[in-house]
């Protein structure tokens, strides 16, 4: 989250003077406490500052951020991945769409039947694009994103690694593979969101 320069100034004041009251912060900035009300609300709601009655503001952002980063780097992909829905490169676009609905999935991983290795990824957008082109009988081999352009992860990597890859490459999921590119599972944005909720609930 991006804070305004004034909010960043408040955070610095609290870091260097904690605990410090709202009045004292306002005085340091040469402003009134009521002018800063919305800044205090943003900073406490986002967890950067903690407001303690009769004590004042305390800086808590750094501790929380490193706690989350620490949690996410301890959780392993293998404990959170789900079953991957796989398909043959010869499958038609029509059948692929049926598969997505049947398994409530957002993407299919295409496997080369000759060596059982990951060969491609077909997402919702790929299927929509092929329908616009009116080529329903096209096979997945034609429309898929193919190796070596597929971003994959291994089961012993951390959830933080997976989240970074998903964010960096703007994709919805990662095939989880053996060193030989055989598919073991899938880790999607939804799995990461579910884990975040789990972590937050266990801290409340
Ligand atoms: P959606 O199409 O539902 O938005 P994605 O964002 O995952 O889903 O897919 C966007 C594009 O990225 C598609 O062309 C898809 O083939 C490709 N893609 C999806 N997952 C991967 C991956 N792990 N590595 C490389 N490309 C991928």
mmCIF file of C-alpha atoms and ligand atoms in Angstrom:
data_model
loop_
_atom_site.group_PDB
_atom_site.id
_atom_site.type_symbol
_atom_site.label_atom_id
_atom_site.label_comp_id
_atom_site.label_asym_id
_atom_site.label_seq_id
_atom_site.Cartn_x
_atom_site.Cartn_y
_atom_site.Cartn_z
ATOM 1 C CA UNK A 1 0.000 0.000 0.000
ATOM 2 C CA UNK A 2 1.222 3.493 -0.894
ATOM 3 C CA UNK A 3 1.010 6.083 1.873
ATOM 4 C CA UNK A 4 0.923 9.872 1.447
ATOM 5 C CA UNK A 5 4.083 11.834 2.353
ATOM 6 C CA UNK A 6 2.297 13.079 5.503
ATOM 7 C CA UNK A 7 1.387 9.542 6.539
ATOM 8 C CA UNK A 8 4.995 8.465 6.002
ATOM 9 C CA UNK A 9 6.114 11.390 8.163
ATOM 10 C CA UNK A 10 3.739 10.280 10.922
ATOM 11 C CA UNK A 11 5.113 6.729 10.740
ATOM 12 C CA UNK A 12 8.665 8.094 11.083
ATOM 13 C CA UNK A 13 7.695 10.235 14.071
ATOM 14 C CA UNK A 14 6.077 7.234 15.787
ATOM 15 C CA UNK A 15 9.056 4.983 14.996
ATOM 16 C CA UNK A 16 11.424 7.466 16.611
ATOM 17 C CA UNK A 17 9.279 8.545 19.572
ATOM 18 C CA UNK A 18 6.950 5.693 20.447
ATOM 19 C CA UNK A 19 4.768 5.639 22.417
ATOM 20 C CA UNK A 20 3.586 9.060 21.365
ATOM 21 C CA UNK A 21 0.143 10.691 21.617
ATOM 22 C CA UNK A 22 -1.839 12.080 18.694
ATOM 23 C CA UNK A 23 -1.483 15.572 20.153
ATOM 24 C CA UNK A 24 2.298 15.292 20.322
ATOM 25 C CA UNK A 25 2.454 14.041 16.712
ATOM 26 C CA UNK A 26 0.243 16.938 15.577
ATOM 27 C CA UNK A 27 2.477 19.392 17.422
ATOM 28 C CA UNK A 28 5.598 18.021 15.740
ATOM 29 C CA UNK A 29 3.925 18.503 12.354
ATOM 30 C CA UNK A 30 2.591 21.954 13.231
ATOM 31 C CA UNK A 31 -0.987 20.778 12.600
ATOM 32 C CA UNK A 32 -4.066 20.042 14.687
ATOM 33 C CA UNK A 33 -4.944 16.543 15.786
ATOM 34 C CA UNK A 34 -8.299 16.700 13.978
ATOM 35 C CA UNK A 35 -6.548 17.462 10.668
ATOM 36 C CA UNK A 36 -4.657 14.197 11.085
ATOM 37 C CA UNK A 37 -7.711 12.094 12.003
ATOM 38 C CA UNK A 38 -8.018 10.359 8.613
ATOM 39 C CA UNK A 39 -4.251 9.711 8.472
ATOM 40 C CA UNK A 40 -4.368 8.050 11.900
ATOM 41 C CA UNK A 41 -7.357 5.981 10.740
ATOM 42 C CA UNK A 42 -5.517 4.745 7.631
ATOM 43 C CA UNK A 43 -2.341 3.940 9.547
ATOM 44 C CA UNK A 44 -4.099 2.032 12.316
ATOM 45 C CA UNK A 45 -6.477 0.188 9.980
ATOM 46 C CA UNK A 46 -3.606 -1.052 7.835
ATOM 47 C CA UNK A 47 -1.816 -2.272 10.959
ATOM 48 C CA UNK A 48 1.217 0.000 10.565
ATOM 49 C CA UNK A 49 0.433 1.809 13.813
ATOM 50 C CA UNK A 50 -1.197 0.493 16.922
ATOM 51 C CA UNK A 51 -3.251 2.968 18.989
ATOM 52 C CA UNK A 52 -3.185 2.127 22.694
ATOM 53 C CA UNK A 53 -5.491 4.018 25.002
ATOM 54 C CA UNK A 54 -3.689 6.245 27.511
ATOM 55 C CA UNK A 55 -0.338 5.169 26.012
ATOM 56 C CA UNK A 56 -0.367 6.548 22.476
ATOM 57 C CA UNK A 57 0.680 5.316 19.079
ATOM 58 C CA UNK A 58 3.125 2.449 18.680
ATOM 59 C CA UNK A 59 4.781 1.292 15.469
ATOM 60 C CA UNK A 60 3.819 -2.273 14.627
ATOM 61 C CA UNK A 61 4.016 -2.449 10.814
ATOM 62 C CA UNK A 62 7.472 -3.868 10.451
ATOM 63 C CA UNK A 63 6.902 -6.660 12.923
ATOM 64 C CA UNK A 64 3.667 -7.671 11.185
ATOM 65 C CA UNK A 65 5.178 -7.584 7.726
ATOM 66 C CA UNK A 66 8.117 -9.754 8.662
ATOM 67 C CA UNK A 67 5.793 -12.138 10.503
ATOM 68 C CA UNK A 68 3.742 -12.616 7.350
ATOM 69 C CA UNK A 69 6.818 -12.989 5.146
ATOM 70 C CA UNK A 70 8.225 -15.468 7.648
ATOM 71 C CA UNK A 71 4.988 -17.474 7.650
ATOM 72 C CA UNK A 72 4.737 -17.543 3.888
ATOM 73 C CA UNK A 73 8.308 -18.704 3.478
ATOM 74 C CA UNK A 74 7.767 -21.523 5.968
ATOM 75 C CA UNK A 75 4.647 -22.946 4.319
ATOM 76 C CA UNK A 76 5.549 -25.332 1.516
ATOM 77 C CA UNK A 77 3.827 -25.680 -1.831
ATOM 78 C CA UNK A 78 3.499 -29.456 -1.384
ATOM 79 C CA UNK A 79 1.209 -28.955 1.609
ATOM 80 C CA UNK A 80 -1.129 -26.563 -0.194
ATOM 81 C CA UNK A 81 -1.197 -27.626 -3.828
ATOM 82 C CA UNK A 82 -4.341 -29.119 -5.304
ATOM 83 C CA UNK A 83 -5.028 -31.695 -7.982
ATOM 84 C CA UNK A 84 -4.094 -30.518 -11.467
ATOM 85 C CA UNK A 85 -6.608 -31.136 -14.232
ATOM 86 C CA UNK A 86 -4.621 -32.455 -17.155
ATOM 87 C CA UNK A 87 -5.469 -32.891 -20.812
ATOM 88 C CA UNK A 88 -4.098 -34.469 -23.941
ATOM 89 C CA UNK A 89 -2.786 -32.131 -26.693
ATOM 90 C CA UNK A 90 -5.371 -33.702 -29.061
ATOM 91 C CA UNK A 91 -8.331 -32.653 -26.920
ATOM 92 C CA UNK A 92 -10.670 -30.225 -28.698
ATOM 93 C CA UNK A 93 -11.446 -26.758 -27.407
ATOM 94 C CA UNK A 94 -15.068 -27.842 -26.878
ATOM 95 C CA UNK A 95 -14.044 -30.758 -24.665
ATOM 96 C CA UNK A 96 -11.562 -28.544 -22.791
ATOM 97 C CA UNK A 97 -14.314 -26.066 -21.928
ATOM 98 C CA UNK A 98 -16.471 -28.945 -20.666
ATOM 99 C CA UNK A 99 -13.558 -30.137 -18.504
ATOM 100 C CA UNK A 100 -13.114 -26.670 -16.953
ATOM 101 C CA UNK A 101 -16.778 -26.576 -15.951
ATOM 102 C CA UNK A 102 -16.784 -30.181 -14.778
ATOM 103 C CA UNK A 103 -13.824 -29.680 -12.454
ATOM 104 C CA UNK A 104 -14.532 -26.020 -11.647
ATOM 105 C CA UNK A 105 -10.984 -25.191 -12.777
ATOM 106 C CA UNK A 106 -9.499 -22.095 -14.425
ATOM 107 C CA UNK A 107 -6.834 -23.817 -16.478
ATOM 108 C CA UNK A 108 -5.825 -27.166 -17.902
ATOM 109 C CA UNK A 109 -2.289 -28.497 -18.000
ATOM 110 C CA UNK A 110 -1.498 -30.290 -21.241
ATOM 111 C CA UNK A 111 0.641 -33.405 -20.940
ATOM 112 C CA UNK A 112 2.638 -35.030 -23.729
ATOM 113 C CA UNK A 113 1.352 -38.651 -23.759
ATOM 114 C CA UNK A 114 4.689 -39.919 -25.029
ATOM 115 C CA UNK A 115 6.775 -38.919 -22.026
ATOM 116 C CA UNK A 116 4.117 -37.815 -19.507
ATOM 117 C CA UNK A 117 5.759 -34.386 -19.259
ATOM 118 C CA UNK A 118 4.140 -30.967 -19.040
ATOM 119 C CA UNK A 119 3.801 -29.623 -22.574
ATOM 120 C CA UNK A 120 1.457 -26.657 -22.228
ATOM 121 C CA UNK A 121 -1.068 -24.595 -20.307
ATOM 122 C CA UNK A 122 -4.524 -23.605 -21.507
ATOM 123 C CA UNK A 123 -6.362 -20.937 -19.550
ATOM 124 C CA UNK A 124 -9.846 -19.443 -19.775
ATOM 125 C CA UNK A 125 -8.510 -16.579 -21.859
ATOM 126 C CA UNK A 126 -6.848 -18.956 -24.330
ATOM 127 C CA UNK A 127 -10.158 -20.776 -24.785
ATOM 128 C CA UNK A 128 -12.145 -17.565 -25.195
ATOM 129 C CA UNK A 129 -9.662 -16.303 -27.750
ATOM 130 C CA UNK A 130 -9.986 -19.488 -29.785
ATOM 131 C CA UNK A 131 -13.799 -19.249 -29.681
ATOM 132 C CA UNK A 132 -13.715 -15.677 -30.988
ATOM 133 C CA UNK A 133 -11.721 -17.078 -33.871
ATOM 134 C CA UNK A 134 -14.572 -19.662 -34.348
ATOM 135 C CA UNK A 135 -12.262 -22.623 -34.295
ATOM 136 C CA UNK A 136 -14.102 -24.952 -31.899
ATOM 137 C CA UNK A 137 -12.524 -28.048 -33.350
ATOM 138 C CA UNK A 138 -9.043 -26.723 -32.855
ATOM 139 C CA UNK A 139 -6.998 -28.865 -30.491
ATOM 140 C CA UNK A 140 -5.244 -27.667 -27.346
ATOM 141 C CA UNK A 141 -1.853 -28.254 -28.960
ATOM 142 C CA UNK A 142 -2.593 -25.279 -31.226
ATOM 143 C CA UNK A 143 -3.790 -22.766 -28.637
ATOM 144 C CA UNK A 144 -1.817 -23.655 -25.508
ATOM 145 C CA UNK A 145 1.062 -21.690 -24.034
ATOM 146 C CA UNK A 146 3.841 -24.184 -24.533
ATOM 147 C CA UNK A 147 7.124 -25.234 -23.070
ATOM 148 C CA UNK A 148 9.660 -23.773 -22.465
ATOM 149 C CA UNK A 149 7.507 -20.719 -21.691
ATOM 150 C CA UNK A 150 5.627 -22.259 -18.774
ATOM 151 C CA UNK A 151 6.413 -21.032 -15.286
ATOM 152 C CA UNK A 152 6.550 -24.011 -12.923
ATOM 153 C CA UNK A 153 7.476 -24.673 -9.299
ATOM 154 C CA UNK A 154 8.692 -27.624 -7.262
ATOM 155 C CA UNK A 155 6.819 -29.030 -4.237
ATOM 156 C CA UNK A 156 9.522 -28.074 -1.727
ATOM 157 C CA UNK A 157 9.581 -24.410 -2.663
ATOM 158 C CA UNK A 158 7.824 -22.006 -0.316
ATOM 159 C CA UNK A 159 4.423 -20.428 -0.770
ATOM 160 C CA UNK A 160 6.210 -17.059 -0.807
ATOM 161 C CA UNK A 161 8.227 -18.200 -3.850
ATOM 162 C CA UNK A 162 5.006 -19.320 -5.536
ATOM 163 C CA UNK A 163 3.231 -16.026 -4.770
ATOM 164 C CA UNK A 164 6.159 -14.059 -6.210
ATOM 165 C CA UNK A 165 6.125 -16.115 -9.438
ATOM 166 C CA UNK A 166 2.357 -15.732 -9.832
ATOM 167 C CA UNK A 167 2.538 -11.963 -9.265
ATOM 168 C CA UNK A 168 5.610 -11.422 -11.432
ATOM 169 C CA UNK A 169 4.240 -13.356 -14.415
ATOM 170 C CA UNK A 170 0.590 -12.279 -13.979
ATOM 171 C CA UNK A 171 -0.765 -15.804 -14.121
ATOM 172 C CA UNK A 172 -3.449 -17.576 -12.102
ATOM 173 C CA UNK A 173 -1.666 -20.803 -11.273
ATOM 174 C CA UNK A 174 1.571 -22.749 -11.299
ATOM 175 C CA UNK A 175 2.003 -26.360 -12.339
ATOM 176 C CA UNK A 176 3.938 -28.160 -9.594
ATOM 177 C CA UNK A 177 6.325 -30.568 -11.275
ATOM 178 C CA UNK A 178 9.126 -33.059 -10.708
ATOM 179 C CA UNK A 179 12.609 -32.137 -12.023
ATOM 180 C CA UNK A 180 11.515 -34.161 -15.054
ATOM 181 C CA UNK A 181 8.449 -31.943 -15.605
ATOM 182 C CA UNK A 182 5.908 -34.567 -14.580
ATOM 183 C CA UNK A 183 2.878 -32.910 -13.034
ATOM 184 C CA UNK A 184 2.389 -33.396 -9.300
ATOM 185 C CA UNK A 185 -0.283 -30.768 -8.732
ATOM 186 C CA UNK A 186 -1.250 -27.155 -9.059
ATOM 187 C CA UNK A 187 -0.995 -24.082 -6.874
ATOM 188 C CA UNK A 188 -3.381 -21.265 -7.700
ATOM 189 C CA UNK A 189 -4.044 -17.734 -6.476
ATOM 190 C CA UNK A 190 -7.055 -19.127 -4.583
ATOM 191 C CA UNK A 191 -4.836 -21.515 -2.590
ATOM 192 C CA UNK A 192 -2.657 -18.583 -1.526
ATOM 193 C CA UNK A 193 -5.639 -16.428 -0.567
ATOM 194 C CA UNK A 194 -7.075 -19.316 1.479
ATOM 195 C CA UNK A 195 -3.759 -19.721 3.284
ATOM 196 C CA UNK A 196 -3.569 -15.979 4.039
ATOM 197 C CA UNK A 197 -7.031 -16.122 5.599
ATOM 198 C CA UNK A 198 -5.970 -19.188 7.632
ATOM 199 C CA UNK A 199 -2.820 -17.411 8.893
ATOM 200 C CA UNK A 200 -4.747 -14.257 9.813
ATOM 201 C CA UNK A 201 -7.454 -16.215 11.620
ATOM 202 C CA UNK A 202 -4.914 -18.131 13.662
ATOM 203 C CA UNK A 203 -3.367 -14.823 14.789
ATOM 204 C CA UNK A 204 -6.654 -13.309 16.004
HETATM 205 P P1 LIG B 1 -6.874 -16.440 -17.371
HETATM 206 O O1 LIG B 1 -6.812 -16.767 -18.829
HETATM 207 O O2 LIG B 1 -8.051 -17.080 -16.725
HETATM 208 O O3 LIG B 1 -6.720 -14.977 -17.071
HETATM 209 P P2 LIG B 1 -4.055 -16.840 -16.597
HETATM 210 O O4 LIG B 1 -3.855 -15.424 -16.138
HETATM 211 O O5 LIG B 1 -3.435 -17.942 -15.781
HETATM 212 O O6 LIG B 1 -5.608 -17.205 -16.690
HETATM 213 O O7 LIG B 1 -3.515 -16.970 -18.084
HETATM 214 C C1 LIG B 1 -3.103 -15.902 -18.890
HETATM 215 C C2 LIG B 1 -2.141 -16.417 -19.975
HETATM 216 O O8 LIG B 1 -0.959 -16.948 -19.356
HETATM 217 C C3 LIG B 1 -2.719 -17.536 -20.854
HETATM 218 O O9 LIG B 1 -2.320 -17.344 -22.177
HETATM 219 C C4 LIG B 1 -2.086 -18.822 -20.277
HETATM 220 O O10 LIG B 1 -1.889 -19.816 -21.255
HETATM 221 C C5 LIG B 1 -0.753 -18.312 -19.731
HETATM 222 N N1 LIG B 1 -0.328 -19.057 -18.524
HETATM 223 C C6 LIG B 1 -1.107 -19.518 -17.511
HETATM 224 N N2 LIG B 1 -0.361 -20.146 -16.563
HETATM 225 C C7 LIG B 1 0.930 -20.079 -16.984
HETATM 226 C C8 LIG B 1 2.201 -20.522 -16.463
HETATM 227 N N3 LIG B 1 2.297 -21.171 -15.287
HETATM 228 N N4 LIG B 1 3.309 -20.252 -17.195
HETATM 229 C C9 LIG B 1 3.237 -19.573 -18.371
HETATM 230 N N5 LIG B 1 2.093 -19.131 -18.911
HETATM 231 C C10 LIG B 1 0.949 -19.376 -18.242
#
